[in-house]
Coordinates of C-alpha atoms and ligand atoms in Angstrom, one line a residue:
M1 CA -2.8 6.3 54.0
Y2 CA -0.2 9.7 53.5
T3 CA 2.8 7.9 53.5
L4 CA 1.1 5.5 50.4
L5 CA 0.2 9.1 49.0
A6 CA 3.5 10.4 49.2
F7 CA 5.1 7.4 47.9
A8 CA 2.9 7.4 44.6
L9 CA 3.5 10.9 44.4
A10 CA 7.3 10.6 44.6
A11 CA 7.3 7.6 42.1
T12 CA 5.6 10.1 39.9
A13 CA 7.8 12.7 39.9
L14 CA 10.7 10.5 39.6
W15 CA 8.6 9.0 36.6
I16 CA 8.1 12.4 35.1
L17 CA 12.0 13.7 35.9
K18 CA 13.3 10.6 34.1
L19 CA 11.0 11.0 30.9
Y20 CA 12.0 14.7 30.8
A21 CA 15.7 13.7 31.0
G22 CA 14.7 11.5 28.5
W23 CA 13.7 14.2 26.2
R24 CA 15.9 16.5 26.6
A25 CA 18.3 14.0 25.4
A26 CA 16.5 13.0 22.6
V27 CA 16.3 16.8 21.8
S28 CA 20.1 17.5 22.3
S29 CA 20.8 14.4 19.9
I30 CA 19.9 16.0 16.7
Q31 CA 21.1 19.6 18.1
N32 CA 17.7 20.8 18.4
Y33 CA 17.0 20.4 14.9
P34 CA 13.7 22.4 14.1
G35 CA 10.4 20.3 14.0
L36 CA 7.3 18.8 15.9
R37 CA 7.4 18.2 19.8
Y38 CA 4.4 16.1 21.0
V39 CA 4.2 13.5 23.3
F40 CA 2.8 11.3 20.9
G41 CA 5.2 11.1 17.7
P42 CA 3.7 11.3 13.7
E43 CA 4.6 7.5 13.7
S44 CA 2.0 6.7 16.3
F45 CA -0.7 4.6 15.1
M46 CA -3.1 5.1 18.0
M47 CA -3.0 8.6 18.0
Q48 CA -4.3 9.6 14.2
W49 CA -5.2 13.5 14.5
R50 CA -3.2 16.1 15.3
I51 CA -3.9 17.9 18.8
P52 CA -1.4 20.7 20.3
Y53 CA 1.1 19.6 22.7
L54 CA -0.3 16.1 22.7
S55 CA 0.0 14.3 19.5
A56 CA 1.5 15.1 16.0
G57 CA -1.1 12.9 14.5
N58 CA -0.4 10.2 12.3
F59 CA -2.7 11.1 9.9
S60 CA -1.1 14.6 9.5
L61 CA 1.0 13.0 7.5
W62 CA -1.2 13.1 5.1
L63 CA -3.6 15.8 5.6
K64 CA -0.3 18.3 5.9
K65 CA 1.4 16.5 3.3
H66 CA 4.4 19.1 2.5
Q67 CA 3.1 21.8 5.0
D68 CA 5.0 20.8 8.1
F69 CA 8.6 21.2 6.2
V70 CA 7.2 25.0 4.9
H71 CA 6.1 25.5 8.5
F72 CA 10.0 24.4 9.9
D73 CA 11.5 26.0 6.6
S74 CA 13.6 22.4 5.9
D75 CA 12.6 19.4 3.5
I76 CA 13.9 17.2 6.5
I77 CA 12.3 18.1 10.2
S78 CA 13.0 16.6 13.1
S79 CA 10.3 15.1 15.5
V80 CA 10.8 14.4 19.5
R81 CA 8.3 12.6 21.8
W82 CA 7.7 11.8 24.8
L83 CA 5.4 8.4 24.9
P84 CA 5.8 5.5 24.9
D85 CA 9.9 6.6 25.4
P86 CA 11.5 9.9 24.8
S87 CA 13.1 9.7 21.1
S88 CA 14.1 11.4 18.2
M89 CA 13.3 10.8 14.6
L90 CA 13.7 12.5 11.3
L91 CA 10.9 13.3 8.5
L92 CA 12.4 13.6 5.3
A93 CA 10.6 15.2 2.0
D94 CA 14.0 15.3 0.1
A95 CA 14.9 13.5 -3.1
D96 CA 18.2 13.5 -2.8
A97 CA 18.7 12.8 1.1
I98 CA 16.0 9.9 0.7
K99 CA 18.4 8.5 -2.0
E100 CA 21.3 8.4 0.0
V101 CA 19.3 6.6 3.0
T102 CA 18.0 3.7 0.7
S103 CA 21.1 3.3 -1.2
A104 CA 22.4 2.6 2.0
R105 CA 21.2 -0.6 3.0
T106 CA 23.7 -1.7 6.1
R107 CA 23.6 2.3 7.3
F108 CA 19.9 2.4 7.5
P109 CA 18.3 -0.7 7.7
K110 CA 14.4 -1.5 8.5
P111 CA 13.4 -1.2 12.3
L112 CA 12.4 -4.6 12.5
H113 CA 10.6 -4.5 15.4
Q114 CA 7.9 -2.7 13.9
Y115 CA 7.3 -5.1 11.4
K116 CA 7.3 -8.1 13.7
I117 CA 3.0 -8.0 13.2
L118 CA 3.5 -9.0 9.6
T119 CA 4.5 -12.5 10.4
F120 CA 1.1 -14.2 9.9
Y121 CA 1.9 -17.7 9.0
G122 CA 5.9 -17.5 9.0
S123 CA 9.0 -15.0 8.4
N124 CA 9.1 -13.5 5.4
I125 CA 10.8 -11.1 2.9
V126 CA 9.2 -7.7 4.6
V127 CA 10.2 -8.7 8.2
T128 CA 13.8 -10.0 7.8
E129 CA 17.3 -7.8 7.1
G130 CA 20.4 -8.5 6.3
D131 CA 21.8 -12.2 5.3
E132 CA 18.1 -13.4 6.1
W133 CA 16.5 -10.9 3.8
K134 CA 19.1 -11.9 1.1
R135 CA 17.8 -15.9 1.3
H136 CA 14.2 -14.4 1.3
R137 CA 15.0 -12.2 -2.0
K138 CA 17.0 -14.4 -3.4
I139 CA 13.9 -16.6 -4.0
S140 CA 11.1 -14.6 -3.6
A141 CA 12.3 -12.7 -7.1
P142 CA 12.6 -14.6 -9.7
S143 CA 8.8 -15.3 -9.2
F144 CA 8.1 -11.5 -10.3
S145 CA 9.1 -12.5 -13.8
E146 CA 8.2 -11.6 -17.3
R147 CA 5.9 -14.4 -17.4
N148 CA 4.1 -13.5 -14.6
N149 CA 3.4 -9.8 -15.6
R150 CA 2.0 -11.8 -18.7
L151 CA -0.4 -13.7 -16.9
V152 CA -1.5 -10.5 -14.7
W153 CA -2.1 -8.6 -18.1
D154 CA -4.3 -11.7 -19.5
E155 CA -6.1 -12.7 -16.4
T156 CA -6.7 -8.9 -15.3
M157 CA -8.3 -8.6 -19.0
L158 CA -10.5 -11.5 -18.2
I159 CA -11.4 -10.8 -15.1
V160 CA -13.2 -7.3 -16.0
Q161 CA -14.0 -9.1 -19.5
E162 CA -16.3 -11.3 -17.1
L163 CA -17.4 -8.1 -15.3
A164 CA -18.6 -6.2 -18.1
E165 CA -19.9 -9.4 -20.6
E166 CA -21.9 -11.5 -17.7
L167 CA -22.0 -9.3 -14.4
W168 CA -23.0 -6.1 -16.1
K169 CA -24.2 -7.5 -19.2
G170 CA -27.0 -5.6 -21.4
R171 CA -27.2 -2.3 -18.4
R172 CA -26.3 0.7 -20.2
E173 CA -25.6 2.1 -16.4
V174 CA -23.8 0.5 -13.6
A175 CA -23.8 2.7 -10.2
V176 CA -22.1 1.3 -7.4
D177 CA -22.2 3.3 -3.7
N178 CA -18.5 3.2 -3.2
I179 CA -16.1 2.4 -5.7
V180 CA -14.0 0.7 -3.2
D181 CA -16.3 -2.1 -3.0
L182 CA -15.8 -2.4 -7.0
T183 CA -12.0 -2.2 -7.1
V184 CA -11.3 -4.7 -3.9
P185 CA -12.6 -7.7 -4.8
M186 CA -11.2 -6.6 -8.6
A187 CA -7.9 -6.8 -7.1
L188 CA -8.4 -9.8 -5.2
F189 CA -9.1 -11.9 -8.2
V190 CA -6.0 -10.6 -9.7
I191 CA -3.7 -11.7 -6.8
G192 CA -5.7 -14.8 -6.4
V193 CA -4.7 -16.4 -9.8
A194 CA -1.8 -14.3 -11.0
G195 CA -0.7 -14.6 -6.5
F196 CA -1.7 -18.0 -5.6
G197 CA -2.9 -19.5 -8.9
K198 CA -6.4 -20.1 -7.6
R199 CA -8.4 -18.3 -10.7
M200 CA -11.9 -16.6 -9.3
S201 CA -15.2 -15.7 -10.9
W202 CA -17.4 -12.7 -9.7
K203 CA -20.3 -15.6 -9.6
E204 CA -21.0 -17.2 -6.3
D205 CA -18.5 -20.2 -5.6
L206 CA -20.1 -22.1 -3.4
A207 CA -18.2 -25.2 -4.4
V208 CA -16.6 -26.3 -0.5
P209 CA -13.9 -28.9 -0.9
P210 CA -14.2 -31.7 2.1
G211 CA -12.4 -30.9 5.3
Y212 CA -12.7 -27.2 4.6
V213 CA -15.5 -24.5 5.9
M214 CA -15.5 -22.0 2.9
P215 CA -14.4 -21.8 -0.9
F216 CA -10.6 -20.5 -1.4
K217 CA -12.1 -17.1 -2.5
D218 CA -14.2 -16.7 0.5
A219 CA -11.3 -17.4 2.9
L220 CA -8.4 -15.1 0.9
H221 CA -11.4 -12.2 0.8
I222 CA -12.3 -12.6 5.0
V223 CA -8.6 -12.8 5.8
S224 CA -7.5 -9.9 3.8
N225 CA -10.7 -8.0 5.4
D226 CA -10.2 -8.9 8.2
L227 CA -6.3 -9.0 9.0
W228 CA -6.2 -6.2 11.7
M229 CA -8.5 -9.1 14.5
K230 CA -5.1 -11.4 14.6
I231 CA -3.0 -8.3 15.4
V232 CA -5.3 -6.9 17.7
L233 CA -7.4 -9.8 19.4
P234 CA -5.4 -12.3 21.7
A235 CA -5.2 -16.3 20.4
W236 CA -7.5 -17.1 23.2
L237 CA -10.4 -14.6 22.2
L238 CA -9.9 -15.5 18.2
N239 CA -10.1 -18.9 19.4
L240 CA -13.3 -18.5 21.6
G241 CA -15.0 -16.4 18.6
P242 CA -17.2 -14.6 20.5
T243 CA -19.1 -13.3 17.4
K244 CA -19.9 -14.5 14.1
R245 CA -17.2 -12.1 12.4
V246 CA -14.8 -13.0 14.9
R247 CA -15.6 -17.1 14.0
N248 CA -15.6 -16.1 10.2
F249 CA -12.3 -14.9 10.6
R250 CA -11.2 -17.7 12.2
D251 CA -12.1 -20.3 9.9
A252 CA -11.0 -18.4 7.4
Y253 CA -7.4 -17.9 8.7
T254 CA -7.5 -22.2 9.2
D255 CA -8.9 -22.8 5.9
L256 CA -6.3 -20.7 4.1
E257 CA -3.6 -21.9 5.9
R258 CA -4.7 -25.9 4.8
Y259 CA -5.0 -24.5 1.4
M260 CA -1.3 -23.1 1.2
T261 CA -0.1 -26.4 2.8
V262 CA -2.0 -28.5 0.5
M263 CA -1.1 -26.3 -2.4
I264 CA 2.6 -26.8 -1.3
Q265 CA 2.5 -30.5 -0.9
Q266 CA 0.7 -31.3 -4.2
R267 CA 3.4 -28.6 -6.1
K268 CA 6.1 -31.4 -4.1
T269 CA 4.8 -34.2 -5.3
A270 CA 3.5 -33.8 -8.3
E271 CA 5.3 -36.1 -10.9
K272 CA 4.9 -34.1 -13.7
K273 CA 5.7 -30.0 -13.0
Q274 CA 3.2 -28.1 -14.8
E275 CA 4.6 -24.5 -16.7
R276 CA 3.1 -22.4 -14.4
Y277 CA 3.6 -18.7 -13.9
D278 CA 1.8 -17.3 -10.8
L279 CA 3.9 -16.1 -7.9
F280 CA 3.1 -19.1 -5.3
S281 CA 4.3 -21.7 -8.3
S282 CA 7.4 -20.2 -9.2
L283 CA 8.3 -19.3 -5.4
L284 CA 8.1 -22.8 -5.1
D285 CA 10.2 -23.8 -8.3
A286 CA 12.8 -21.3 -7.0
N287 CA 13.1 -23.2 -3.9
E288 CA 13.5 -26.4 -5.0
D289 CA 15.9 -25.3 -7.7
E290 CA 17.7 -23.8 -4.5
G291 CA 20.6 -26.6 -4.3
D292 CA 21.9 -25.4 -0.8
G293 CA 19.5 -27.1 1.4
Q294 CA 20.4 -24.6 3.9
S295 CA 19.3 -21.6 2.3
R296 CA 15.8 -23.3 1.2
L297 CA 12.8 -21.6 2.8
S298 CA 10.9 -23.5 5.0
D299 CA 6.8 -24.6 4.1
S300 CA 6.0 -21.9 7.2
E301 CA 8.4 -19.3 4.9
L302 CA 6.9 -20.1 2.0
M303 CA 3.3 -19.4 3.1
G304 CA 4.7 -16.5 4.7
N305 CA 6.0 -14.7 1.8
I306 CA 3.0 -15.8 -0.3
F307 CA 0.8 -14.4 2.2
I308 CA 2.8 -11.4 2.3
Y309 CA 2.3 -10.7 -1.1
L310 CA -1.2 -10.5 -0.4
I311 CA -0.8 -8.3 2.3
A312 CA 1.5 -5.8 0.3
G313 CA -0.5 -5.8 -2.8
H314 CA -4.0 -6.4 -2.8
E315 CA -5.5 -3.6 -1.2
T316 CA -2.3 -1.4 -2.1
T317 CA -3.9 -1.6 -5.7
A318 CA -7.0 -1.6 -4.9
H319 CA -7.3 1.9 -3.6
T320 CA -4.9 3.0 -5.9
L321 CA -7.5 2.1 -8.9
A322 CA -10.5 3.6 -6.7
F323 CA -8.7 6.9 -6.3
T324 CA -7.9 7.0 -10.1
F325 CA -11.5 6.1 -11.1
I326 CA -12.6 9.2 -8.7
M327 CA -10.3 11.2 -10.5
L328 CA -11.4 10.4 -13.8
A329 CA -15.0 10.9 -13.1
L330 CA -14.0 14.3 -10.9
Y331 CA -12.3 15.2 -14.4
Q332 CA -13.8 14.2 -17.2
D333 CA -11.2 16.0 -19.8
E334 CA -8.9 13.8 -18.4
Q335 CA -10.7 11.0 -18.8
E336 CA -11.7 12.2 -22.1
I337 CA -7.5 12.2 -23.0
L338 CA -7.5 9.1 -21.5
Y339 CA -9.7 7.7 -23.7
Q340 CA -8.6 9.1 -27.2
H341 CA -5.7 7.5 -26.2
I342 CA -6.6 4.4 -25.5
K343 CA -8.4 4.2 -29.2
S344 CA -5.5 5.8 -31.0
V345 CA -3.8 2.8 -29.7
V346 CA -6.5 0.1 -30.2
P347 CA -8.3 1.5 -32.5
E348 CA -10.7 -2.2 -32.9
D349 CA -13.0 -3.6 -30.9
R350 CA -10.6 -5.9 -29.4
I351 CA -8.4 -6.6 -26.3
P352 CA -4.8 -5.3 -26.2
G353 CA -2.0 -7.7 -25.4
Y354 CA 0.6 -7.6 -22.8
E355 CA 2.9 -6.5 -25.7
E356 CA 1.0 -3.9 -26.5
M357 CA 1.2 -2.4 -22.5
G358 CA 4.1 -0.2 -23.4
K359 CA 2.3 2.0 -26.0
L360 CA -0.3 2.6 -23.4
T361 CA 1.6 5.5 -22.1
Y362 CA -1.6 7.6 -20.7
S363 CA -3.1 4.5 -19.1
M364 CA -0.2 4.5 -17.1
A365 CA 0.6 8.1 -16.5
V366 CA -2.9 8.3 -15.2
F367 CA -2.3 5.3 -12.6
L368 CA 1.2 6.8 -12.0
E369 CA -0.2 10.4 -11.0
T370 CA -3.1 8.5 -8.9
L371 CA -0.4 7.4 -6.9
R372 CA 1.8 10.2 -6.6
M373 CA -1.5 12.0 -5.2
F374 CA -2.8 9.1 -3.1
P375 CA 0.6 7.2 -2.2
P376 CA -1.1 4.1 -0.4
V377 CA 2.0 4.3 2.1
N378 CA 2.4 7.4 3.7
A379 CA 5.4 6.4 5.8
I380 CA 8.5 4.3 5.4
P381 CA 10.7 3.8 8.4
K382 CA 14.3 3.2 8.6
H383 CA 16.5 4.0 11.1
A384 CA 20.4 4.8 11.5
A385 CA 22.8 2.1 12.5
E386 CA 25.8 4.5 13.0
D387 CA 26.3 8.3 13.2
S388 CA 25.5 10.4 10.1
V389 CA 24.9 13.6 9.1
L390 CA 22.1 14.3 6.2
V391 CA 21.9 17.4 3.7
T392 CA 19.2 19.1 2.4
Q393 CA 17.9 22.3 2.2
N394 CA 15.3 25.4 3.2
M395 CA 12.7 26.7 1.1
A396 CA 14.8 29.3 -0.6
G397 CA 17.3 26.6 -1.3
E398 CA 20.0 26.8 0.9
K399 CA 21.8 24.0 2.1
L400 CA 21.3 22.7 5.5
T401 CA 23.1 19.8 7.4
V402 CA 21.1 17.5 9.8
P403 CA 22.8 15.6 12.6
C404 CA 22.1 12.1 12.4
P405 CA 23.0 9.6 15.6
K406 CA 23.4 6.3 15.2
G407 CA 19.8 5.3 16.8
T408 CA 17.9 8.1 15.4
A409 CA 14.8 6.7 13.7
L410 CA 14.0 7.8 10.4
L411 CA 10.5 8.3 8.4
F412 CA 10.6 8.7 4.7
H413 CA 6.9 11.0 4.3
T414 CA 6.0 9.9 1.6
P415 CA 2.8 12.9 1.1
G416 CA 5.4 15.5 1.9
L417 CA 8.1 14.3 -0.5
H418 CA 4.8 14.1 -3.5
Y419 CA 3.8 17.4 -2.5
N420 CA 6.8 18.9 -2.6
P421 CA 6.7 22.0 -5.2
R422 CA 10.7 21.8 -5.6
Y423 CA 9.9 18.5 -7.7
W424 CA 6.3 18.6 -9.1
E425 CA 4.9 22.0 -10.6
D426 CA 1.6 22.4 -9.0
P427 CA 1.6 19.6 -6.8
H428 CA -1.9 20.1 -6.0
A429 CA -3.2 19.6 -9.6
F430 CA -4.1 16.1 -11.0
K431 CA -1.8 16.2 -14.4
P432 CA -1.5 12.9 -15.8
A433 CA 0.9 14.2 -18.9
R434 CA 3.6 15.1 -16.1
F435 CA 4.6 11.6 -16.3
L436 CA 4.6 11.3 -20.4
G437 CA 8.4 12.8 -20.9
E438 CA 10.9 13.6 -18.4
W439 CA 10.3 13.5 -14.6
P440 CA 12.1 13.4 -11.2
R441 CA 12.0 9.8 -10.4
D442 CA 14.0 10.1 -7.2
A443 CA 10.8 12.1 -5.9
F444 CA 8.3 9.5 -6.5
L445 CA 8.4 7.1 -3.8
P446 CA 5.0 5.0 -3.8
F447 CA 7.1 2.0 -3.9
S448 CA 9.7 2.9 -1.9
S449 CA 13.4 2.7 -3.6
G450 CA 16.4 1.5 -3.6
A451 CA 17.3 -2.6 -2.2
R452 CA 14.2 -2.8 -0.1
S453 CA 12.1 -1.4 -2.9
C454 CA 8.6 -2.9 -3.8
L455 CA 8.9 -6.7 -5.5
G456 CA 5.6 -6.2 -6.6
R457 CA 5.7 -3.0 -8.6
R458 CA 5.6 -4.3 -12.4
F459 CA 2.8 -6.6 -11.0
S460 CA 0.6 -3.6 -9.8
E461 CA 1.4 -1.4 -12.9
T462 CA 0.7 -4.2 -15.2
E463 CA -2.8 -4.5 -13.5
G464 CA -3.9 -1.0 -13.2
V465 CA -2.8 -0.3 -16.8
A466 CA -4.9 -3.3 -18.1
I467 CA -8.0 -2.3 -15.6
L468 CA -7.9 1.6 -16.4
T469 CA -7.7 0.5 -20.0
Y470 CA -10.3 -1.9 -20.3
M471 CA -12.7 -0.4 -18.0
M472 CA -11.9 3.4 -20.0
K473 CA -12.4 1.9 -23.3
Q474 CA -15.9 0.3 -22.4
Y475 CA -17.4 2.9 -20.2
R476 CA -17.2 6.7 -19.0
V477 CA -17.1 7.0 -15.3
E478 CA -19.1 10.0 -13.5
V479 CA -19.9 10.8 -9.9
R480 CA -23.2 9.6 -9.0
D481 CA -25.7 12.1 -9.0
E482 CA -27.3 12.3 -5.5
P483 CA -30.3 14.7 -5.1
Q484 CA -28.8 15.5 -1.2
H485 CA -25.9 16.6 -3.0
A486 CA -27.5 18.9 -5.7
G487 CA -26.2 22.4 -5.8
E488 CA -22.6 21.4 -4.6
T489 CA -19.7 23.2 -6.0
F490 CA -16.8 21.2 -7.7
E491 CA -14.9 22.0 -5.0
Q492 CA -17.4 20.5 -2.4
R493 CA -18.1 17.4 -4.7
K494 CA -14.1 16.5 -4.8
A495 CA -13.5 16.8 -1.1
R496 CA -16.7 14.7 -0.6
L497 CA -15.4 12.2 -3.1
L498 CA -11.6 12.0 -1.7
R499 CA -12.5 11.9 1.8
C500 CA -10.1 9.5 2.9
K501 CA -8.7 7.6 5.6
S502 CA -5.9 6.0 6.4
A503 CA -5.4 2.0 8.0
I504 CA -2.3 0.9 7.3
T505 CA -2.8 2.1 3.5
L506 CA -4.9 5.3 2.7
Y507 CA -8.2 4.7 1.0
P508 CA -11.3 6.7 -0.2
V509 CA -14.2 6.6 2.8
K510 CA -17.4 6.7 0.7
A511 CA -17.1 7.3 -3.4
P512 CA -20.6 6.4 -5.3
L513 CA -19.8 6.5 -9.2
V514 CA -21.9 5.7 -11.9
F515 CA -19.9 3.6 -15.2
K516 CA -22.3 4.3 -18.8
R517 CA -21.6 2.1 -21.6
R518 CA -19.8 4.0 -24.3
Ligands
HEM1 C1 0.4 0.2 -5.8 C2 0.8 -1.0 -5.1 C3 1.6 -1.3 -4.4 C4 2.4 -0.4 -3.6 C5 2.0 1.5 -3.3 C6 3.2 -1.0 -2.8 C7 4.6 -0.5 -1.8 C8 5.1 -0.7 -1.1 C9 6.2 -0.5 -0.3 C10 5.9 1.3 -0.2 C11 7.3 -1.3 -0.2 C12 8.1 -1.0 1.0 C13 7.9 -1.2 2.3 C14 8.8 -1.0 3.4 O1 10.2 -0.7 3.2 O2 8.2 -1.2 4.6 C15 6.8 -2.6 -0.6 C16 8.0 -3.3 -0.4 C17 6.8 -5.1 -1.0 N1 5.9 -5.1 -1.9 FE1 4.9 -3.4 -2.5 N2 3.7 -2.2 -3.1 C18 2.4 -2.7 -3.8 C19 2.2 -3.4 -4.9 C20 2.7 -4.7 -4.8 C21 2.3 -6.2 -4.9 C22 1.3 -6.3 -6.1 C23 2.7 -7.1 -4.6 C24 3.1 -8.6 -4.8 C25 2.6 -8.8 -5.6 C26 4.0 -6.1 -3.8 C27 4.8 -7.0 -3.0 C28 6.0 -6.4 -2.2 C29 7.1 -6.9 -1.5 C30 7.0 -8.4 -1.1 C31 7.9 -6.0 -0.5 C32 8.9 -6.2 0.4 C33 10.3 -6.0 -0.6 C34 11.6 -6.0 0.2 O3 11.4 -5.8 1.5 O4 12.3 -6.6 0.0 N3 3.5 -5.1 -3.3 N4 5.4 -2.3 -1.4

């Protein structure tokens, strides 16, 4: 018994010694550059909150914004963790350093092991690097064309028009318990039609094709909502389906695969190709046009890519729109400026066309300012493939050099950059007008930057401007009055509406708003 105990103690001591040695090596690899020292680093999704010595807190990236950088007096700080293995990382809130990293893709590639969970129906552009990524990008990129942007605009307008004229018809006021309940279906319908080529409606869709369990709309909605199950639950448990929700997800996942397979087959065997500009159709066309059969994407890669557009583009846009409506409801003066601007561009009672998007500068400015203040993706990882040195500044503007040896993990700290007063005057204030003139483009990172930046940026900006323009022309948005919150100050109300959580992307927890017909 004693021997066993002694053995266990010795093994534990050895493990701690090994961890300690690893930790020392990690600290000295970055020459003890100032920063966070916790058992779990800020990249650990399982540890959301900052707990002294134990956890740097993944959510603290959002909560602290630029504060940690001020605390350690540098726009690049380090983080050294103990678990799951001792290693060092650099957190970047410096626009020039980030630009240097994003413009040297081979020196600072993506840490692919962190992305494997995003391979669902097949390999795709997000989870690949090097030549593999180039193959995916070459075939994917042409889908994000001007014709697709026009489709996004036209279809988005139809979606909001149907909402106003059919679902909300005749109502002077419409209250929503939580704004995401409105923006999530909006964005889903847009990606449904402009991404997958399937038009959806606010009305109930009861048509289930033979051989399927549910309509396409429901399959898309359930899969995008409950995708975490695919990551967290083992395959056997998913197949077993112990609860109704798990069974629904399992069926939705299988149905979506079947819908996509049939769409690919129909497109491949169609005698006459229809001119269509949704992402899926264009992806299939680009793939067929790829002369060299070897670089073509397989059917599963095609599905992997179209599905990743849904993952990358649905919640990000939906949550940004939710924050936009909240900010406009809180800041009525900004809403009035936006309304007057929209009226000056489109004075008549008509829906503006895509070619007018360029004139709707204030709608775009509101969308961009929301993305600055509430970047859906708080952390963008890279790693150093060779020894480097990064340059940054302290709060007084003095130059600092940061060692970045091969193997160091890097994290673009989006809130740190977006709230850095070096680039953004009065960064905590909601000031869309800052996006009207010259603005510091390198310090704006919601879509990442460089070769691996977001392919769907224009898609989501088009959707955002269209929705804001239509909705704000028709409605005034306000915070819903609730007796239990009577008497709260503006700051209390703002804090309540902007309470956020982060599950891959940042989202507001509960924001009840009301839309009042103008
Ligand atoms: C507000 C909306 C959006 C935000 C904030 C956003 C953000 C981002 C970010 C930060 C990345 C880089 C990810 C990384 O390096 O790990 C990215 C990549 C990507 N996004 Fe978006 N995105 C948005 C909308 C969309 C939409 C609507 C689509 C497609 C319909 C889309 C498709 C993609 C794709 C395909 C990539 C991978 C590009 C590559 O690796 O070459 N995104 N996005």
